[in-house]
């Protein structure tokens, strides 16, 4: 039986070579973001952007909710996968970084699909109608992950999908010596998902760890 391979840089380069190429606009936004402090660590890699777009199409989503916009790279990838009547509500606290994304959403002709909500994401979640969302992508501050997750399950329609980023958190979740607040918060989220009867779930060892949780029904 094959075991889990280690995705070293040669394997990752191979995957990029045999995958649908990142287009010019996504590449331009990724490269521009990489010049910002912490930019590369914050934005999802191209492989994850492809997966997000794939999942939006696979689920036939028309309403997507994103927690953590940053410069809008994952937003752009998902918005392009939506139908013309779709809507992507994306939440962040920073106007400065999301302004960068807004330019690219306009250039890509998807700005009419993107509903940017500036302010604490927990507050925005309170304004949304339960059962109204098809896909949620959670990628904001780790300490609120459990609260984001709980509210997202309520907001999802039956059969809807939650995608949580960074659930292996640089491998720190498996290191008992790692007791910083963010790692502890990600571990708590992982336990919560595992025990949650409202969803079935799996953890993908892709990028920094991605959890998929599908709401029952
Ligand atoms: C990892 S980045 C998101 C990256 C983005 N999904 C991408 O792939 O480019 C996390 C973002 O969460 C935002 N954030 C942090 N705390 C937040 C909060 N309480 N409410 C909303 N957004 C928050 C940060 O400003 C930051 O832009």
mmCIF file of C-alpha atoms and ligand atoms in Angstrom:
data_model
loop_
_atom_site.group_PDB
_atom_site.id
_atom_site.type_symbol
_atom_site.label_atom_id
_atom_site.label_comp_id
_atom_site.label_asym_id
_atom_site.label_seq_id
_atom_site.Cartn_x
_atom_site.Cartn_y
_atom_site.Cartn_z
ATOM 1 C CA UNK A 1 0.000 0.000 0.000
ATOM 2 C CA UNK A 2 1.334 3.442 -0.898
ATOM 3 C CA UNK A 3 1.790 5.710 2.081
ATOM 4 C CA UNK A 4 1.574 9.496 2.125
ATOM 5 C CA UNK A 5 4.324 10.953 -0.039
ATOM 6 C CA UNK A 6 6.348 13.917 1.117
ATOM 7 C CA UNK A 7 5.633 16.804 -1.217
ATOM 8 C CA UNK A 8 9.163 18.160 -1.609
ATOM 9 C CA UNK A 9 9.961 21.046 -3.953
ATOM 10 C CA UNK A 10 10.438 18.726 -6.962
ATOM 11 C CA UNK A 11 6.992 17.177 -6.454
ATOM 12 C CA UNK A 12 5.408 20.591 -5.964
ATOM 13 C CA UNK A 13 7.057 21.869 -9.165
ATOM 14 C CA UNK A 14 5.821 18.765 -10.987
ATOM 15 C CA UNK A 15 2.258 19.375 -9.756
ATOM 16 C CA UNK A 16 2.437 22.966 -11.005
ATOM 17 C CA UNK A 17 3.647 21.724 -14.406
ATOM 18 C CA UNK A 18 0.782 19.293 -14.878
ATOM 19 C CA UNK A 19 -1.915 21.605 -13.489
ATOM 20 C CA UNK A 20 -3.932 24.318 -15.133
ATOM 21 C CA UNK A 21 -1.595 27.319 -15.274
ATOM 22 C CA UNK A 22 -2.205 30.327 -13.083
ATOM 23 C CA UNK A 23 -3.354 33.100 -15.419
ATOM 24 C CA UNK A 24 -1.656 36.490 -15.807
ATOM 25 C CA UNK A 25 -3.957 38.384 -13.452
ATOM 26 C CA UNK A 26 -3.672 35.907 -10.573
ATOM 27 C CA UNK A 27 0.097 35.764 -11.060
ATOM 28 C CA UNK A 28 0.361 39.569 -11.090
ATOM 29 C CA UNK A 29 -1.654 39.814 -7.860
ATOM 30 C CA UNK A 30 0.342 37.024 -6.176
ATOM 31 C CA UNK A 31 3.666 38.619 -7.133
ATOM 32 C CA UNK A 32 2.558 42.068 -6.013
ATOM 33 C CA UNK A 33 1.325 40.614 -2.689
ATOM 34 C CA UNK A 34 4.620 38.767 -2.182
ATOM 35 C CA UNK A 35 6.347 42.161 -1.969
ATOM 36 C CA UNK A 36 4.275 43.131 1.097
ATOM 37 C CA UNK A 37 5.576 42.234 4.575
ATOM 38 C CA UNK A 38 4.404 38.669 5.293
ATOM 39 C CA UNK A 39 2.600 38.642 1.975
ATOM 40 C CA UNK A 40 3.606 35.201 0.762
ATOM 41 C CA UNK A 41 2.751 33.538 4.059
ATOM 42 C CA UNK A 42 -0.670 35.187 4.150
ATOM 43 C CA UNK A 43 -2.017 34.366 0.700
ATOM 44 C CA UNK A 44 -3.003 30.861 -0.362
ATOM 45 C CA UNK A 45 -0.633 29.206 -2.860
ATOM 46 C CA UNK A 46 -1.745 28.649 -6.483
ATOM 47 C CA UNK A 47 -2.530 24.967 -5.792
ATOM 48 C CA UNK A 48 -4.984 25.978 -3.073
ATOM 49 C CA UNK A 49 -6.534 28.715 -5.217
ATOM 50 C CA UNK A 50 -7.162 26.046 -7.871
ATOM 51 C CA UNK A 51 -8.739 23.758 -5.274
ATOM 52 C CA UNK A 52 -10.993 26.553 -3.993
ATOM 53 C CA UNK A 53 -12.187 27.381 -7.514
ATOM 54 C CA UNK A 54 -12.711 23.678 -8.178
ATOM 55 C CA UNK A 55 -14.819 23.276 -5.008
ATOM 56 C CA UNK A 56 -16.949 26.314 -5.845
ATOM 57 C CA UNK A 57 -17.697 24.786 -9.251
ATOM 58 C CA UNK A 58 -18.126 21.257 -7.884
ATOM 59 C CA UNK A 59 -20.728 22.362 -5.328
ATOM 60 C CA UNK A 60 -22.545 24.568 -7.848
ATOM 61 C CA UNK A 61 -22.254 27.362 -5.282
ATOM 62 C CA UNK A 62 -23.944 30.682 -5.917
ATOM 63 C CA UNK A 63 -23.226 32.234 -2.498
ATOM 64 C CA UNK A 64 -19.730 32.018 -1.051
ATOM 65 C CA UNK A 65 -18.572 33.534 2.231
ATOM 66 C CA UNK A 66 -14.877 34.206 2.822
ATOM 67 C CA UNK A 67 -13.357 35.159 6.184
ATOM 68 C CA UNK A 68 -9.974 36.810 5.552
ATOM 69 C CA UNK A 69 -9.684 38.680 2.252
ATOM 70 C CA UNK A 70 -6.166 40.167 2.526
ATOM 71 C CA UNK A 71 -5.173 41.307 -1.017
ATOM 72 C CA UNK A 72 -7.947 39.260 -2.553
ATOM 73 C CA UNK A 73 -6.063 36.407 -4.246
ATOM 74 C CA UNK A 74 -8.341 33.621 -2.968
ATOM 75 C CA UNK A 75 -11.314 35.955 -3.496
ATOM 76 C CA UNK A 76 -10.384 36.401 -7.153
ATOM 77 C CA UNK A 77 -9.949 32.662 -7.700
ATOM 78 C CA UNK A 78 -13.345 31.838 -6.162
ATOM 79 C CA UNK A 79 -15.237 34.765 -7.720
ATOM 80 C CA UNK A 80 -14.182 33.634 -11.170
ATOM 81 C CA UNK A 81 -15.619 30.184 -10.462
ATOM 82 C CA UNK A 82 -19.056 31.606 -9.604
ATOM 83 C CA UNK A 83 -21.904 31.969 -12.084
ATOM 84 C CA UNK A 84 -22.767 35.516 -13.238
ATOM 85 C CA UNK A 85 -25.614 35.627 -10.714
ATOM 86 C CA UNK A 86 -23.302 34.572 -7.880
ATOM 87 C CA UNK A 87 -22.173 36.478 -4.808
ATOM 88 C CA UNK A 88 -19.014 36.329 -2.755
ATOM 89 C CA UNK A 89 -19.184 38.013 0.639
ATOM 90 C CA UNK A 90 -15.640 38.557 1.860
ATOM 91 C CA UNK A 91 -14.649 39.898 5.292
ATOM 92 C CA UNK A 92 -11.558 41.723 6.478
ATOM 93 C CA UNK A 93 -10.558 44.486 8.874
ATOM 94 C CA UNK A 94 -8.049 46.215 6.579
ATOM 95 C CA UNK A 95 -9.107 48.665 3.883
ATOM 96 C CA UNK A 96 -5.492 49.138 2.840
ATOM 97 C CA UNK A 97 -4.901 45.530 1.760
ATOM 98 C CA UNK A 98 -8.392 44.868 0.425
ATOM 99 C CA UNK A 99 -8.107 47.968 -1.818
ATOM 100 C CA UNK A 100 -5.385 46.069 -3.684
ATOM 101 C CA UNK A 101 -7.794 43.189 -4.249
ATOM 102 C CA UNK A 102 -10.601 45.489 -5.362
ATOM 103 C CA UNK A 103 -8.451 46.720 -8.272
ATOM 104 C CA UNK A 104 -7.858 43.168 -9.436
ATOM 105 C CA UNK A 105 -11.508 42.124 -9.066
ATOM 106 C CA UNK A 106 -12.371 45.069 -11.309
ATOM 107 C CA UNK A 107 -9.703 44.147 -13.865
ATOM 108 C CA UNK A 108 -11.023 40.573 -13.892
ATOM 109 C CA UNK A 109 -14.608 41.800 -14.398
ATOM 110 C CA UNK A 110 -15.887 40.077 -11.250
ATOM 111 C CA UNK A 111 -16.174 43.105 -8.951
ATOM 112 C CA UNK A 112 -19.979 43.016 -9.230
ATOM 113 C CA UNK A 113 -19.895 39.565 -7.585
ATOM 114 C CA UNK A 114 -17.751 40.614 -4.625
ATOM 115 C CA UNK A 115 -19.398 42.076 -1.530
ATOM 116 C CA UNK A 116 -16.538 43.263 0.700
ATOM 117 C CA UNK A 117 -17.463 43.745 4.371
ATOM 118 C CA UNK A 118 -14.906 45.720 6.340
ATOM 119 C CA UNK A 119 -14.938 45.148 10.100
ATOM 120 C CA UNK A 120 -14.597 42.323 12.549
ATOM 121 C CA UNK A 121 -15.762 39.153 10.770
ATOM 122 C CA UNK A 122 -17.722 37.924 13.811
ATOM 123 C CA UNK A 123 -19.891 41.047 13.589
ATOM 124 C CA UNK A 124 -20.457 40.514 9.859
ATOM 125 C CA UNK A 125 -21.441 36.885 10.432
ATOM 126 C CA UNK A 126 -24.216 38.062 12.754
ATOM 127 C CA UNK A 127 -25.776 40.033 9.884
ATOM 128 C CA UNK A 128 -26.098 37.039 7.543
ATOM 129 C CA UNK A 129 -29.129 34.798 7.252
ATOM 130 C CA UNK A 130 -28.864 31.213 8.525
ATOM 131 C CA UNK A 131 -28.978 28.621 5.730
ATOM 132 C CA UNK A 132 -28.139 31.184 3.024
ATOM 133 C CA UNK A 133 -24.540 30.216 2.157
ATOM 134 C CA UNK A 134 -23.263 27.381 -0.077
ATOM 135 C CA UNK A 135 -19.522 27.508 0.651
ATOM 136 C CA UNK A 136 -17.538 29.162 3.461
ATOM 137 C CA UNK A 137 -13.766 29.662 3.303
ATOM 138 C CA UNK A 138 -12.236 30.385 6.728
ATOM 139 C CA UNK A 139 -8.800 32.057 6.535
ATOM 140 C CA UNK A 140 -8.803 34.911 9.078
ATOM 141 C CA UNK A 141 -7.313 35.208 12.605
ATOM 142 C CA UNK A 142 -6.750 31.775 14.135
ATOM 143 C CA UNK A 143 -7.949 32.670 17.639
ATOM 144 C CA UNK A 144 -11.489 33.081 16.348
ATOM 145 C CA UNK A 145 -11.433 29.932 14.214
ATOM 146 C CA UNK A 146 -13.772 27.958 16.512
ATOM 147 C CA UNK A 147 -16.273 30.831 16.664
ATOM 148 C CA UNK A 148 -16.075 31.335 12.879
ATOM 149 C CA UNK A 149 -16.628 27.636 12.353
ATOM 150 C CA UNK A 150 -19.656 27.421 14.670
ATOM 151 C CA UNK A 151 -21.393 30.376 13.099
ATOM 152 C CA UNK A 152 -20.514 29.139 9.600
ATOM 153 C CA UNK A 153 -22.258 25.802 10.184
ATOM 154 C CA UNK A 154 -25.425 27.751 11.021
ATOM 155 C CA UNK A 155 -25.066 29.969 7.943
ATOM 156 C CA UNK A 156 -24.579 27.029 5.564
ATOM 157 C CA UNK A 157 -27.437 25.447 3.690
ATOM 158 C CA UNK A 158 -27.840 21.682 4.259
ATOM 159 C CA UNK A 159 -25.163 19.962 2.143
ATOM 160 C CA UNK A 160 -23.044 23.125 2.109
ATOM 161 C CA UNK A 161 -19.284 23.085 2.493
ATOM 162 C CA UNK A 162 -16.853 24.730 4.917
ATOM 163 C CA UNK A 163 -13.195 24.950 3.848
ATOM 164 C CA UNK A 164 -10.767 25.859 6.640
ATOM 165 C CA UNK A 165 -7.219 26.914 5.834
ATOM 166 C CA UNK A 166 -4.046 26.317 7.906
ATOM 167 C CA UNK A 167 -5.453 23.420 9.934
ATOM 168 C CA UNK A 168 -2.002 21.791 10.149
ATOM 169 C CA UNK A 169 -0.510 25.199 11.012
ATOM 170 C CA UNK A 170 3.061 24.731 9.760
ATOM 171 C CA UNK A 171 3.016 21.260 11.372
ATOM 172 C CA UNK A 172 2.816 22.877 14.815
ATOM 173 C CA UNK A 173 -0.483 21.179 15.701
ATOM 174 C CA UNK A 174 1.378 17.855 15.992
ATOM 175 C CA UNK A 175 4.147 19.279 18.184
ATOM 176 C CA UNK A 176 3.153 19.015 21.873
ATOM 177 C CA UNK A 177 5.712 21.695 22.742
ATOM 178 C CA UNK A 178 3.908 24.246 20.567
ATOM 179 C CA UNK A 179 1.558 25.937 23.028
ATOM 180 C CA UNK A 180 1.230 29.440 21.547
ATOM 181 C CA UNK A 181 -2.300 30.832 21.348
ATOM 182 C CA UNK A 182 -2.698 30.396 17.572
ATOM 183 C CA UNK A 183 -1.573 26.760 17.552
ATOM 184 C CA UNK A 184 -3.818 25.966 20.520
ATOM 185 C CA UNK A 185 -6.742 27.654 18.740
ATOM 186 C CA UNK A 186 -6.195 25.604 15.559
ATOM 187 C CA UNK A 187 -5.985 22.372 17.605
ATOM 188 C CA UNK A 188 -9.254 23.289 19.351
ATOM 189 C CA UNK A 189 -10.914 23.899 16.003
ATOM 190 C CA UNK A 190 -9.705 20.535 14.696
ATOM 191 C CA UNK A 191 -11.115 18.756 17.774
ATOM 192 C CA UNK A 192 -14.388 20.618 17.464
ATOM 193 C CA UNK A 193 -14.837 19.598 13.821
ATOM 194 C CA UNK A 194 -14.012 15.972 14.639
ATOM 195 C CA UNK A 195 -16.668 15.838 17.380
ATOM 196 C CA UNK A 196 -19.324 17.776 15.447
ATOM 197 C CA UNK A 197 -22.317 15.573 14.465
ATOM 198 C CA UNK A 198 -23.638 18.308 12.166
ATOM 199 C CA UNK A 199 -20.895 17.692 9.589
ATOM 200 C CA UNK A 200 -18.779 15.027 7.976
ATOM 201 C CA UNK A 201 -15.225 16.110 7.425
ATOM 202 C CA UNK A 202 -11.742 15.287 6.244
ATOM 203 C CA UNK A 203 -8.324 16.899 6.549
ATOM 204 C CA UNK A 204 -6.234 17.284 3.388
ATOM 205 C CA UNK A 205 -2.436 17.480 3.802
ATOM 206 C CA UNK A 206 -2.398 20.125 1.063
ATOM 207 C CA UNK A 207 -0.609 23.474 1.414
ATOM 208 C CA UNK A 208 -0.736 24.275 5.168
ATOM 209 C CA UNK A 209 -3.521 21.762 5.820
ATOM 210 C CA UNK A 210 -7.077 22.188 4.594
ATOM 211 C CA UNK A 211 -10.160 20.853 6.385
ATOM 212 C CA UNK A 212 -13.324 20.180 4.446
ATOM 213 C CA UNK A 213 -16.540 19.911 6.459
ATOM 214 C CA UNK A 214 -19.861 19.209 4.754
ATOM 215 C CA UNK A 215 -23.056 20.054 6.586
ATOM 216 C CA UNK A 216 -25.432 17.108 6.844
ATOM 217 C CA UNK A 217 -28.724 17.129 4.993
HETATM 218 C C1 LIG B 1 -4.276 34.825 5.934
HETATM 219 S S1 LIG B 1 -4.924 36.400 5.515
HETATM 220 C C2 LIG B 1 -6.132 35.981 4.286
HETATM 221 C C3 LIG B 1 -5.489 35.558 2.984
HETATM 222 C C4 LIG B 1 -6.432 35.460 1.814
HETATM 223 N N1 LIG B 1 -7.473 34.493 2.027
HETATM 224 C C5 LIG B 1 -5.609 35.071 0.573
HETATM 225 O O1 LIG B 1 -5.524 33.908 0.244
HETATM 226 O O2 LIG B 1 -5.018 35.990 -0.021
HETATM 227 C C6 LIG B 1 -5.883 36.782 6.917
HETATM 228 C C7 LIG B 1 -6.674 38.083 6.848
HETATM 229 O O3 LIG B 1 -7.581 38.082 7.960
HETATM 230 C C8 LIG B 1 -7.781 39.426 8.338
HETATM 231 N N2 LIG B 1 -8.319 39.464 9.711
HETATM 232 C C9 LIG B 1 -7.641 39.331 10.882
HETATM 233 N N3 LIG B 1 -8.499 39.442 11.916
HETATM 234 C C10 LIG B 1 -9.733 39.626 11.399
HETATM 235 C C11 LIG B 1 -11.015 39.811 11.958
HETATM 236 N N4 LIG B 1 -11.222 39.814 13.284
HETATM 237 N N5 LIG B 1 -12.064 39.975 11.127
HETATM 238 C C12 LIG B 1 -11.884 39.985 9.776
HETATM 239 N N6 LIG B 1 -10.685 39.807 9.191
HETATM 240 C C13 LIG B 1 -9.624 39.638 9.979
HETATM 241 C C14 LIG B 1 -6.412 40.061 8.195
HETATM 242 O O4 LIG B 1 -6.539 41.469 8.046
HETATM 243 C C15 LIG B 1 -5.845 39.350 6.960
HETATM 244 O O5 LIG B 1 -5.999 40.155 5.813
#
